Coordinates of C-alpha atoms in Angstrom, one line a residue:
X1 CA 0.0 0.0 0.0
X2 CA 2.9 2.3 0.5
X3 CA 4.1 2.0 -2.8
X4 CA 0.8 3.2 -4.3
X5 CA 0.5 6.0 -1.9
X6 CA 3.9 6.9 -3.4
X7 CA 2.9 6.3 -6.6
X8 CA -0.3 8.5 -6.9
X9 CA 1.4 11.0 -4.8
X10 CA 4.6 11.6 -7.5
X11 CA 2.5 11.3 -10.6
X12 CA 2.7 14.9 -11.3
X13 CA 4.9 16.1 -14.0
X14 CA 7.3 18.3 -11.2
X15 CA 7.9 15.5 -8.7
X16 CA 8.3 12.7 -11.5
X17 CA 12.0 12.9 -12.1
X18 CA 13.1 13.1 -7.4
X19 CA 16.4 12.3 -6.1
X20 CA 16.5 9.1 -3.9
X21 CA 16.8 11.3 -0.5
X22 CA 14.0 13.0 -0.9
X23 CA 12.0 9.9 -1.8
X24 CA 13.3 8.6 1.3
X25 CA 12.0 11.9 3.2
X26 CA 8.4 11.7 1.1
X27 CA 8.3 7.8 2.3
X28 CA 8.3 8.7 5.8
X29 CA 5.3 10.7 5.5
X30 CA 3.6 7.5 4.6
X31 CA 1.5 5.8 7.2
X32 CA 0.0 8.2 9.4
X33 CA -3.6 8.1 7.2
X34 CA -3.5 4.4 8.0
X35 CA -3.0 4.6 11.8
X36 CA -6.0 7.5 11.4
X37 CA -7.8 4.9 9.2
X38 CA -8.6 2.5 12.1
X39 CA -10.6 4.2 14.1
X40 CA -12.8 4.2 11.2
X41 CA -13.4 0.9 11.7
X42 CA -13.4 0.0 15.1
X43 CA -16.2 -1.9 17.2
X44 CA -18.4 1.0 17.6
X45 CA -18.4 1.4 13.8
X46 CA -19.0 -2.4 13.6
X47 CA -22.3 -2.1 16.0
X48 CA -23.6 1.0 13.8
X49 CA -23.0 -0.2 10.7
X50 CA -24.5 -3.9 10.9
X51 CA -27.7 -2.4 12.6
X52 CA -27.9 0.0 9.8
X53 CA -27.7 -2.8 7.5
X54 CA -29.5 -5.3 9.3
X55 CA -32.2 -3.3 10.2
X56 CA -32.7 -1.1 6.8
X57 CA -31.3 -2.7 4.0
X58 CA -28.7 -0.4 1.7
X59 CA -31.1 3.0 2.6
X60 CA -28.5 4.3 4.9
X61 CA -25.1 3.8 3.1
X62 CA -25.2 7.0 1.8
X63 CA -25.0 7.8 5.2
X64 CA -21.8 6.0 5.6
X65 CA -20.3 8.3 2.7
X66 CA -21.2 11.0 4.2
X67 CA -20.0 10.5 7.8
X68 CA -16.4 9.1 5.4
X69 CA -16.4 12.6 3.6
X70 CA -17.0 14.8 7.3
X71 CA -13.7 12.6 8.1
X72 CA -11.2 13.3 4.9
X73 CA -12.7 16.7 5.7
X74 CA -11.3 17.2 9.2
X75 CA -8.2 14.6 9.0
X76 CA -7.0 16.9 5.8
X77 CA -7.5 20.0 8.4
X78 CA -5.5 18.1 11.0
X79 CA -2.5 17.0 8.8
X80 CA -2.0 20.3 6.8
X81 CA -2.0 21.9 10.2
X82 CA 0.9 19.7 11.2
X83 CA 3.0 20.3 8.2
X84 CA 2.2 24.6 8.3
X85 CA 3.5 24.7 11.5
X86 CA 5.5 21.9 12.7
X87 CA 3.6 21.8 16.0
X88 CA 0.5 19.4 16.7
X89 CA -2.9 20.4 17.6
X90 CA -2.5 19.5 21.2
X91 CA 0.5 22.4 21.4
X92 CA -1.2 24.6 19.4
X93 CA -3.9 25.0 21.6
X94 CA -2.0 25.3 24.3
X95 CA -0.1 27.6 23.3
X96 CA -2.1 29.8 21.5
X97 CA -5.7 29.7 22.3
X98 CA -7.6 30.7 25.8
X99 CA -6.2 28.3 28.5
X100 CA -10.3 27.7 29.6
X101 CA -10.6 26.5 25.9
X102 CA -7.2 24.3 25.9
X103 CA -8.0 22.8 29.4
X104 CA -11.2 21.9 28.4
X105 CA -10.0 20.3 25.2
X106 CA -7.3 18.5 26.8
X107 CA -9.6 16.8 29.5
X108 CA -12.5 15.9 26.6
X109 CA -10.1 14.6 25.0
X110 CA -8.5 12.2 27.7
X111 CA -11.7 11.5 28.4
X112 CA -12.6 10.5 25.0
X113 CA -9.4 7.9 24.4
X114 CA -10.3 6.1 27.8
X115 CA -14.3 6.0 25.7
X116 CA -12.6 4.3 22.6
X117 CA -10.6 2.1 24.9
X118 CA -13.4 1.1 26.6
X119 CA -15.0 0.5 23.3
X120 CA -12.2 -1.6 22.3
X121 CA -11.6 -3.7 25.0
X122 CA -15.8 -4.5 25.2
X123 CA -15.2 -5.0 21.2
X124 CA -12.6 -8.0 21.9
X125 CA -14.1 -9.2 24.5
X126 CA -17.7 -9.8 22.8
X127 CA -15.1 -11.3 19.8
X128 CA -13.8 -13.7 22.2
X129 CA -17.0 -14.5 23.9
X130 CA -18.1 -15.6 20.2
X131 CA -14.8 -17.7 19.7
X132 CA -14.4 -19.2 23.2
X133 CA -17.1 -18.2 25.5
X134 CA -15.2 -16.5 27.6
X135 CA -17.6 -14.1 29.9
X136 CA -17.3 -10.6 29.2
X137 CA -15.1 -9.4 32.1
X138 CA -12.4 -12.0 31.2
X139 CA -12.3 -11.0 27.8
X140 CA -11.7 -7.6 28.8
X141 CA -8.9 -8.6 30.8
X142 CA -7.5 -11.0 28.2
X143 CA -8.2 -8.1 25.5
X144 CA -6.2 -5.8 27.0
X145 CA -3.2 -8.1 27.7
X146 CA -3.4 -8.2 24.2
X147 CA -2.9 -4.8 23.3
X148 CA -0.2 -4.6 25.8
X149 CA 1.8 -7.3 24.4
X150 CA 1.2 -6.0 20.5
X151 CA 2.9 -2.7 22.0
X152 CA 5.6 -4.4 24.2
X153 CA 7.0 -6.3 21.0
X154 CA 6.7 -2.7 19.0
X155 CA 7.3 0.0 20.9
X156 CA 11.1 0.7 19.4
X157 CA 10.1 1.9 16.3
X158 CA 6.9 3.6 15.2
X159 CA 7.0 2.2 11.9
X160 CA 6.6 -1.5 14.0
X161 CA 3.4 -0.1 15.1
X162 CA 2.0 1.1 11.5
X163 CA 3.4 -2.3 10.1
X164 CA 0.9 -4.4 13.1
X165 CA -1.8 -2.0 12.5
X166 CA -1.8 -2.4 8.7
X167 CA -1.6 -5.9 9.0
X168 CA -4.5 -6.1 11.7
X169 CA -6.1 -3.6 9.4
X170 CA -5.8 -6.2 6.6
X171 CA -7.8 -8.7 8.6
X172 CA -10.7 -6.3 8.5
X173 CA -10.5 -5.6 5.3
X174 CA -10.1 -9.4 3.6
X175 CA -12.5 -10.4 6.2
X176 CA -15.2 -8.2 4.6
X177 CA -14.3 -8.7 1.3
X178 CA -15.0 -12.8 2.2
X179 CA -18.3 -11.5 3.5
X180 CA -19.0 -9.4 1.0
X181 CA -18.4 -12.2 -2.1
X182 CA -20.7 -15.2 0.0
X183 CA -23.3 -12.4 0.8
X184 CA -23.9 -11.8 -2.6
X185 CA -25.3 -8.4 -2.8
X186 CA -27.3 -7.2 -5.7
X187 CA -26.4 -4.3 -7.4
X188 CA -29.7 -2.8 -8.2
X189 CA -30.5 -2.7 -5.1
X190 CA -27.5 -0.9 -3.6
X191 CA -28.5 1.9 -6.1
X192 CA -31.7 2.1 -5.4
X193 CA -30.4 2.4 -1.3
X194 CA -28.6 5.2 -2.7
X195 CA -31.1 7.0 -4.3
X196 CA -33.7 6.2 -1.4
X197 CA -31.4 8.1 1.5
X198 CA -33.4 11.0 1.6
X199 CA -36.0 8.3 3.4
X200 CA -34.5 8.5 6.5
X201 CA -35.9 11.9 7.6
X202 CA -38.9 10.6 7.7
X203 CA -38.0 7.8 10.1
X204 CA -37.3 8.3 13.3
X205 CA -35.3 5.0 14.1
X206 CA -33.5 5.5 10.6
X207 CA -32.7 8.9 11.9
X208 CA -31.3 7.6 14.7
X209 CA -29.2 4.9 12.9
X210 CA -27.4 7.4 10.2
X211 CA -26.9 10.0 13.0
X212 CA -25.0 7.0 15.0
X213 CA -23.1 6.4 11.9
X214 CA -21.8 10.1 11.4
X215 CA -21.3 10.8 14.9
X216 CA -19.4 7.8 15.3
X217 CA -17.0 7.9 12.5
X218 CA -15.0 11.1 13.2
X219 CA -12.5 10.2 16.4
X220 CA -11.6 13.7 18.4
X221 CA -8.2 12.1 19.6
X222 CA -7.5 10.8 15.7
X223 CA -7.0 14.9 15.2
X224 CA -4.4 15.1 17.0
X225 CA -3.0 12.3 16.0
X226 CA -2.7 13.0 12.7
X227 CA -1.3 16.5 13.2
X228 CA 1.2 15.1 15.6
X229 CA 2.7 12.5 13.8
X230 CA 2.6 15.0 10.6
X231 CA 4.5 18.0 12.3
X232 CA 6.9 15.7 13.9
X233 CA 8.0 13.7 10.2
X234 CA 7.6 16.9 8.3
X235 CA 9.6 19.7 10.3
X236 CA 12.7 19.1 9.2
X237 CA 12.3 18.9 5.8
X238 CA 14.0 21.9 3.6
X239 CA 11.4 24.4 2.0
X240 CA 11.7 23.0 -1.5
X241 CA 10.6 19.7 -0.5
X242 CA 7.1 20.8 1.6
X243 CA 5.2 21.0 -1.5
X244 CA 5.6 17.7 -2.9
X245 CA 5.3 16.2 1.2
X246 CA 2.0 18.0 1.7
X247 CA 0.6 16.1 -1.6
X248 CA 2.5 12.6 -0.4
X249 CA 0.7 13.4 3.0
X250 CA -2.7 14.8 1.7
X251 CA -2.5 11.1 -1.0
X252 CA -1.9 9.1 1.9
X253 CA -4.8 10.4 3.9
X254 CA -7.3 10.0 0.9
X255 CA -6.1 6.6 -0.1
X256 CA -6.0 5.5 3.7
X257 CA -9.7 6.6 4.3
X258 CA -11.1 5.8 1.2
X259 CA -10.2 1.9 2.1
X260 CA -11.5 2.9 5.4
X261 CA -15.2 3.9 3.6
X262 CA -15.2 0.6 2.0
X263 CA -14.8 -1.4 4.6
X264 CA -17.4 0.7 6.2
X265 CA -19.5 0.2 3.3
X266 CA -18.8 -3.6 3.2
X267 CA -20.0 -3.9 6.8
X268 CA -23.3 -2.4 6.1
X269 CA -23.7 -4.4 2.7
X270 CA -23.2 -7.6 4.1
X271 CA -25.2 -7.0 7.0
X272 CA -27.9 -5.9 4.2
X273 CA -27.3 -8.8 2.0
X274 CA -27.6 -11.2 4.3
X275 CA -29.2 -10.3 7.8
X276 CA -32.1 -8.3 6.8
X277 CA -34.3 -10.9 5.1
X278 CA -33.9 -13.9 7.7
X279 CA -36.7 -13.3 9.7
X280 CA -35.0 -12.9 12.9
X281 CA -33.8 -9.6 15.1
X282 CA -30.4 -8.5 14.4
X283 CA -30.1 -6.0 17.1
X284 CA -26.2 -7.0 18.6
X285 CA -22.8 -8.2 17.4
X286 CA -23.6 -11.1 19.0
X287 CA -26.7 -11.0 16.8
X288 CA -25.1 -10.6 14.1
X289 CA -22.7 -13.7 14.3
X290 CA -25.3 -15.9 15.0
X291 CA -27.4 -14.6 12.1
X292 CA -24.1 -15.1 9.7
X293 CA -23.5 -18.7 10.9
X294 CA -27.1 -19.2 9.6
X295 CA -26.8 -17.5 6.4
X296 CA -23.2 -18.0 5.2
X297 CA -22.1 -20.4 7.1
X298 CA -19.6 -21.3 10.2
X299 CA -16.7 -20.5 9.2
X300 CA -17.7 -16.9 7.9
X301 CA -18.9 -16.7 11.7
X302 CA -15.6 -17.7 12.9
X303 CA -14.0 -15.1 10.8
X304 CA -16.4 -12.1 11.5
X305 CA -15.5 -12.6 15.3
X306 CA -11.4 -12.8 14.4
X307 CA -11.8 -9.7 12.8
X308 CA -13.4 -8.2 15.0
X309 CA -11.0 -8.7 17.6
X310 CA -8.2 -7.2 15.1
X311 CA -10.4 -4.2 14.8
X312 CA -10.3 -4.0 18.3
X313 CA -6.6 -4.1 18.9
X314 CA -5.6 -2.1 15.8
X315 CA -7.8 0.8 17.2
X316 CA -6.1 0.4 20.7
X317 CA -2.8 0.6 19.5
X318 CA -3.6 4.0 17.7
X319 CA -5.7 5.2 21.3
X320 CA -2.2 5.0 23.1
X321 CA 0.1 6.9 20.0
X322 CA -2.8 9.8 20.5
X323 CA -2.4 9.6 24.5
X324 CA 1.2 9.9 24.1
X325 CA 0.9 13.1 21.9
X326 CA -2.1 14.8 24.3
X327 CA 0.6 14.6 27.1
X328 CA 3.5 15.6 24.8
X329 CA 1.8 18.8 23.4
X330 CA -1.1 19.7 26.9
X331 CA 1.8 18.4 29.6
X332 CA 4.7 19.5 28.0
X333 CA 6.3 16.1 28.7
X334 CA 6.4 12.8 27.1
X335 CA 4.6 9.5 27.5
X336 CA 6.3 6.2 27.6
X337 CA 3.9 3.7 25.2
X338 CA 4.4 1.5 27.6
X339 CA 2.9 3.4 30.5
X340 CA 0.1 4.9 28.8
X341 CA -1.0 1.9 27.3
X342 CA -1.5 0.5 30.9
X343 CA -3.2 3.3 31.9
X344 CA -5.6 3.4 29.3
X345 CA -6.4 0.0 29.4
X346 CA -6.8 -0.1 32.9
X347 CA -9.3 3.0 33.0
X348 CA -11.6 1.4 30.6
X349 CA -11.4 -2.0 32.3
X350 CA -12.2 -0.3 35.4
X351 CA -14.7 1.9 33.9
X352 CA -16.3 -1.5 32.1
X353 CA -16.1 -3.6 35.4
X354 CA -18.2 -0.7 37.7
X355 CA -20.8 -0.3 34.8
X356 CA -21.2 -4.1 34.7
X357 CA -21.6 -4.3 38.3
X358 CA -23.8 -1.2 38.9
X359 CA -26.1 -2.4 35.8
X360 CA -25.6 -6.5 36.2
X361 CA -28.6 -6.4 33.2
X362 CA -27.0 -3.9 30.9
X363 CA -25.2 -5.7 27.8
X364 CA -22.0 -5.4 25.9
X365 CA -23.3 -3.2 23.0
X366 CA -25.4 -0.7 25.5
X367 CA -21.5 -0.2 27.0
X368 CA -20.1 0.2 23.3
X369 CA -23.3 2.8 22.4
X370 CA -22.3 4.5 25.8
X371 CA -18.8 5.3 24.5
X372 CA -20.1 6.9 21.2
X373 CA -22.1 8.9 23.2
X374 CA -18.8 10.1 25.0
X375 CA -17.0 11.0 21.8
X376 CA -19.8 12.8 20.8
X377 CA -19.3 14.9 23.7
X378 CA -15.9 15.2 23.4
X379 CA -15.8 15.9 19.2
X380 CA -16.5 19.6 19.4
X381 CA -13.7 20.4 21.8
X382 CA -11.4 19.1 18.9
X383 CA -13.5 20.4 16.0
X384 CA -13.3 23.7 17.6
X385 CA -9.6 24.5 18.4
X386 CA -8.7 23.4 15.3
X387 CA -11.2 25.0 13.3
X388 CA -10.0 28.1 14.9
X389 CA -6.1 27.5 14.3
X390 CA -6.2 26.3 10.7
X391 CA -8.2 30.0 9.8
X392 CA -5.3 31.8 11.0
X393 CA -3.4 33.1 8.2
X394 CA -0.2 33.9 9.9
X395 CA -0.4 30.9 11.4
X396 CA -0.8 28.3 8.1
X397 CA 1.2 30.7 5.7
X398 CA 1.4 29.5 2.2
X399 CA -0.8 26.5 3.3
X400 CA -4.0 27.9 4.8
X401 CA -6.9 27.0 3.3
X402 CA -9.0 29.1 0.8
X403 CA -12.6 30.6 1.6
X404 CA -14.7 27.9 0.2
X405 CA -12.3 25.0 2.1
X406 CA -13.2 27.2 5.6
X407 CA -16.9 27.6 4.9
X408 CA -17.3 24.1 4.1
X409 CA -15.3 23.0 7.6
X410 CA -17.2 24.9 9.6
X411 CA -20.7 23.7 8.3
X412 CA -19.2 19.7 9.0
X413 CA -18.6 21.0 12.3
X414 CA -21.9 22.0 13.1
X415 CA -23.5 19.9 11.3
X416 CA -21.5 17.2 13.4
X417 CA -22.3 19.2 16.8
X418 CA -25.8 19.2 16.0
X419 CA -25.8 15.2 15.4
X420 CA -24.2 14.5 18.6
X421 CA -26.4 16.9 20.6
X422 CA -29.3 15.0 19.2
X423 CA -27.8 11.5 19.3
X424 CA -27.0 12.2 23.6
X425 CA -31.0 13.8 24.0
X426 CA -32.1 10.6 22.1
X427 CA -29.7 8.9 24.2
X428 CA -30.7 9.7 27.8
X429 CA -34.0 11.9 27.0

């Protein structure tokens, strides 16, 4: 996948004919779109999607595209901010916006990785359940041994870390394209989905659904992610080289999120494809692999649990990279992997155990709904700051974005602040 990143990203005229160093400085701007790309595809996106699916046929993929498109949106925001300015969006708000507004960031967004990684961990655990039948609060445990070993073996190099995220990122992908070929869709009626989205405003459950799927999709700690591991590759390249990285980094993003759409879209279409006509509720993961061992079989069962496990952990590992650079750029100190990665799995195994025991009736996807509901809380503290940062024009330089770019950001974020706000009154209303 590298290699076509670099590929697409040198096929203009001007960066055709590059000396091998600064191919070597363009290939180390590759990867940070995939890391991003995971948390496009993590359990809470699983949950979302399949009910969509399950539940309403094809009518809401256009919602998937469009929750995809809010994402290239913000993530392109995020990574030219990182390459203007060589700082990340954590130390840009500290250092430049009111310290009320950077405080407040900071903490939603703490709050909002130990939400994914409670998402996560309840993710692999349901996956092993399904595998093993391991009860929920062991998997949790055993899930987040896992992620702590995957870091332990690649924590010396970051480029370990993108090369066991792309390759649990693979799993996910193949997976669905397995599902997607026995499922069998049909392609007239994945059109006339499409054409039928407008539907879902006059639905209030389909409502519902597609505002799950867009509030879900776009991660507040992904942000600065992206911008951190952008301004840190990219600041000491020479001036003559930052136009061809910002289209190497800009490639990578789209390419990285576009696969991330079609799995996405996968999800949806096989849950479409095959659970919607079977006469039974699919209202769970747990549903859902059931429903697939009757429809396609076993082993596709088998399959859909493994990968959703490696959705799990791939998602985790990125969680702890974005902890590290909250600290880096709100602390002004760094994180070990190592010790962040406890930390964060320990909150959300703590946070999962006290909301199993408080609630002994409440299930496994009511605690991965729960943590969407966090993000959603937590999105507009990112959305914000960097909304503000990337329209100053001393601040971005030759790389701030036009008018039109600007306008169109600022309508994504309230159009996503509005579907969280309603998502959390439907929630606990």
């Amino acid at each position: 996948m590298s290699a076509l990143i670099e590929t697409l990203s040198l096929l203009h005229p001007i960066h055709r004919s590059v000396s091998p160093a600064t191919r070597r400085s363009m290939r180390r701007l590759i990867g940070p779109g995939l890391l991003v790309a995971v948390g496009y595809v993590d359990p809470g996106n699983w949950a979302t999607d399949i009910a969509a699916g399950s539940s309403y046929g094809y009518t809401l993929l256009g919602s998937v595209l469009l929750a995809s498109l809010l994402g290239l949106l913000f993530q392109t925001m995020a990574a030219r901010l990182g390459m203007a300015t060589g700082e990340d969006l954590a130390e840009l708000t500290c250092r430049l916006l009111p310290r009320p507004l950077a405080l407040s960031a900071w903490l939603a967004s703490e709050l909002a990785i130990v939400a994914t990684a409670l998402a996560e961990l309840v993710g692999g655990a349901i996956a092993l359940r399904l595998l093993f039948g391991l009860p929920l609060q062991v998997g949790m445990i055993v899930a987040a041994l896992g992620t702590l070993a995957i870091m332990a073996l690649s924590q010396r190099r970051q480029r370990a870390h993108e090369f066991v995220v792309s390759a649990l990122l693979a799993i996910v992908s193949l997976t669905f394209v397995y599902l997607l070929i026995k499922a069998r869709p049909v392609g007239g009626d994945v059109l006339q989905g499409l054409a039928s989205s407008a539907r879902v405003f006059g639905n209030h459950g389909m409502l519902t659904v597609a505002l799950g799927i867009v509030g879900a999709t776009v991660m507040p700690h992904n942000l600065f992610l992206h911008s951190g591991l952008i301004a840190e590759r990219s600041k000491d390249l020479p001036a003559h080289e930052r136009p061809m990285a910002l289209r190497v980094v800009e490639t990578d993003t789209r390419v990285s999120l576009l696969l991330a759409t079609l799995v996405n879209a996968a999800m949806l279409m096989v849950a479409a494809a095959s659970l919607s006509h079977i006469g039974m509720p699919v209202n769970n993961l747990d549903d859902a692999y059931h429903a697939i061992a009757l429809t396609l079989g076993a082993g596709a069962a088998a399959i859909f649990a493994v990968a959703l496990y490696a959705a799990g952990q791939s998602s985790a590992i990125t969680g702890v990279l974005a902890g590290c650079i909250l600290s880096r750029g709100f602390r002004g100190r760094e994180s070990r992997t190592w010790l962040r990665g406890i930390a964060t799995r320990l909150a959300g195994v703590c946070i999962g155990f006290v909301l199993l025991a408080a609630r002994p009736g409440i299930g496994a996807d009511t605690l991965l709904v729960l943590s969407q509901c966090v993000l959603g809380i937590a999105l507009p503290f990112a959305l914000l700051p960097m909304l503000m940062l990337a329209g100053k024009r001393d601040l971005m330089g030759q790389y701030g974005f036009g008018r039109g770019f600007m306008a169109l950001a600022a309508a994504g974020t309230a159009l996503v602040i509005v579907l969280d706000g309603y998502l959390l009154i439907t929630a606990f209303g």
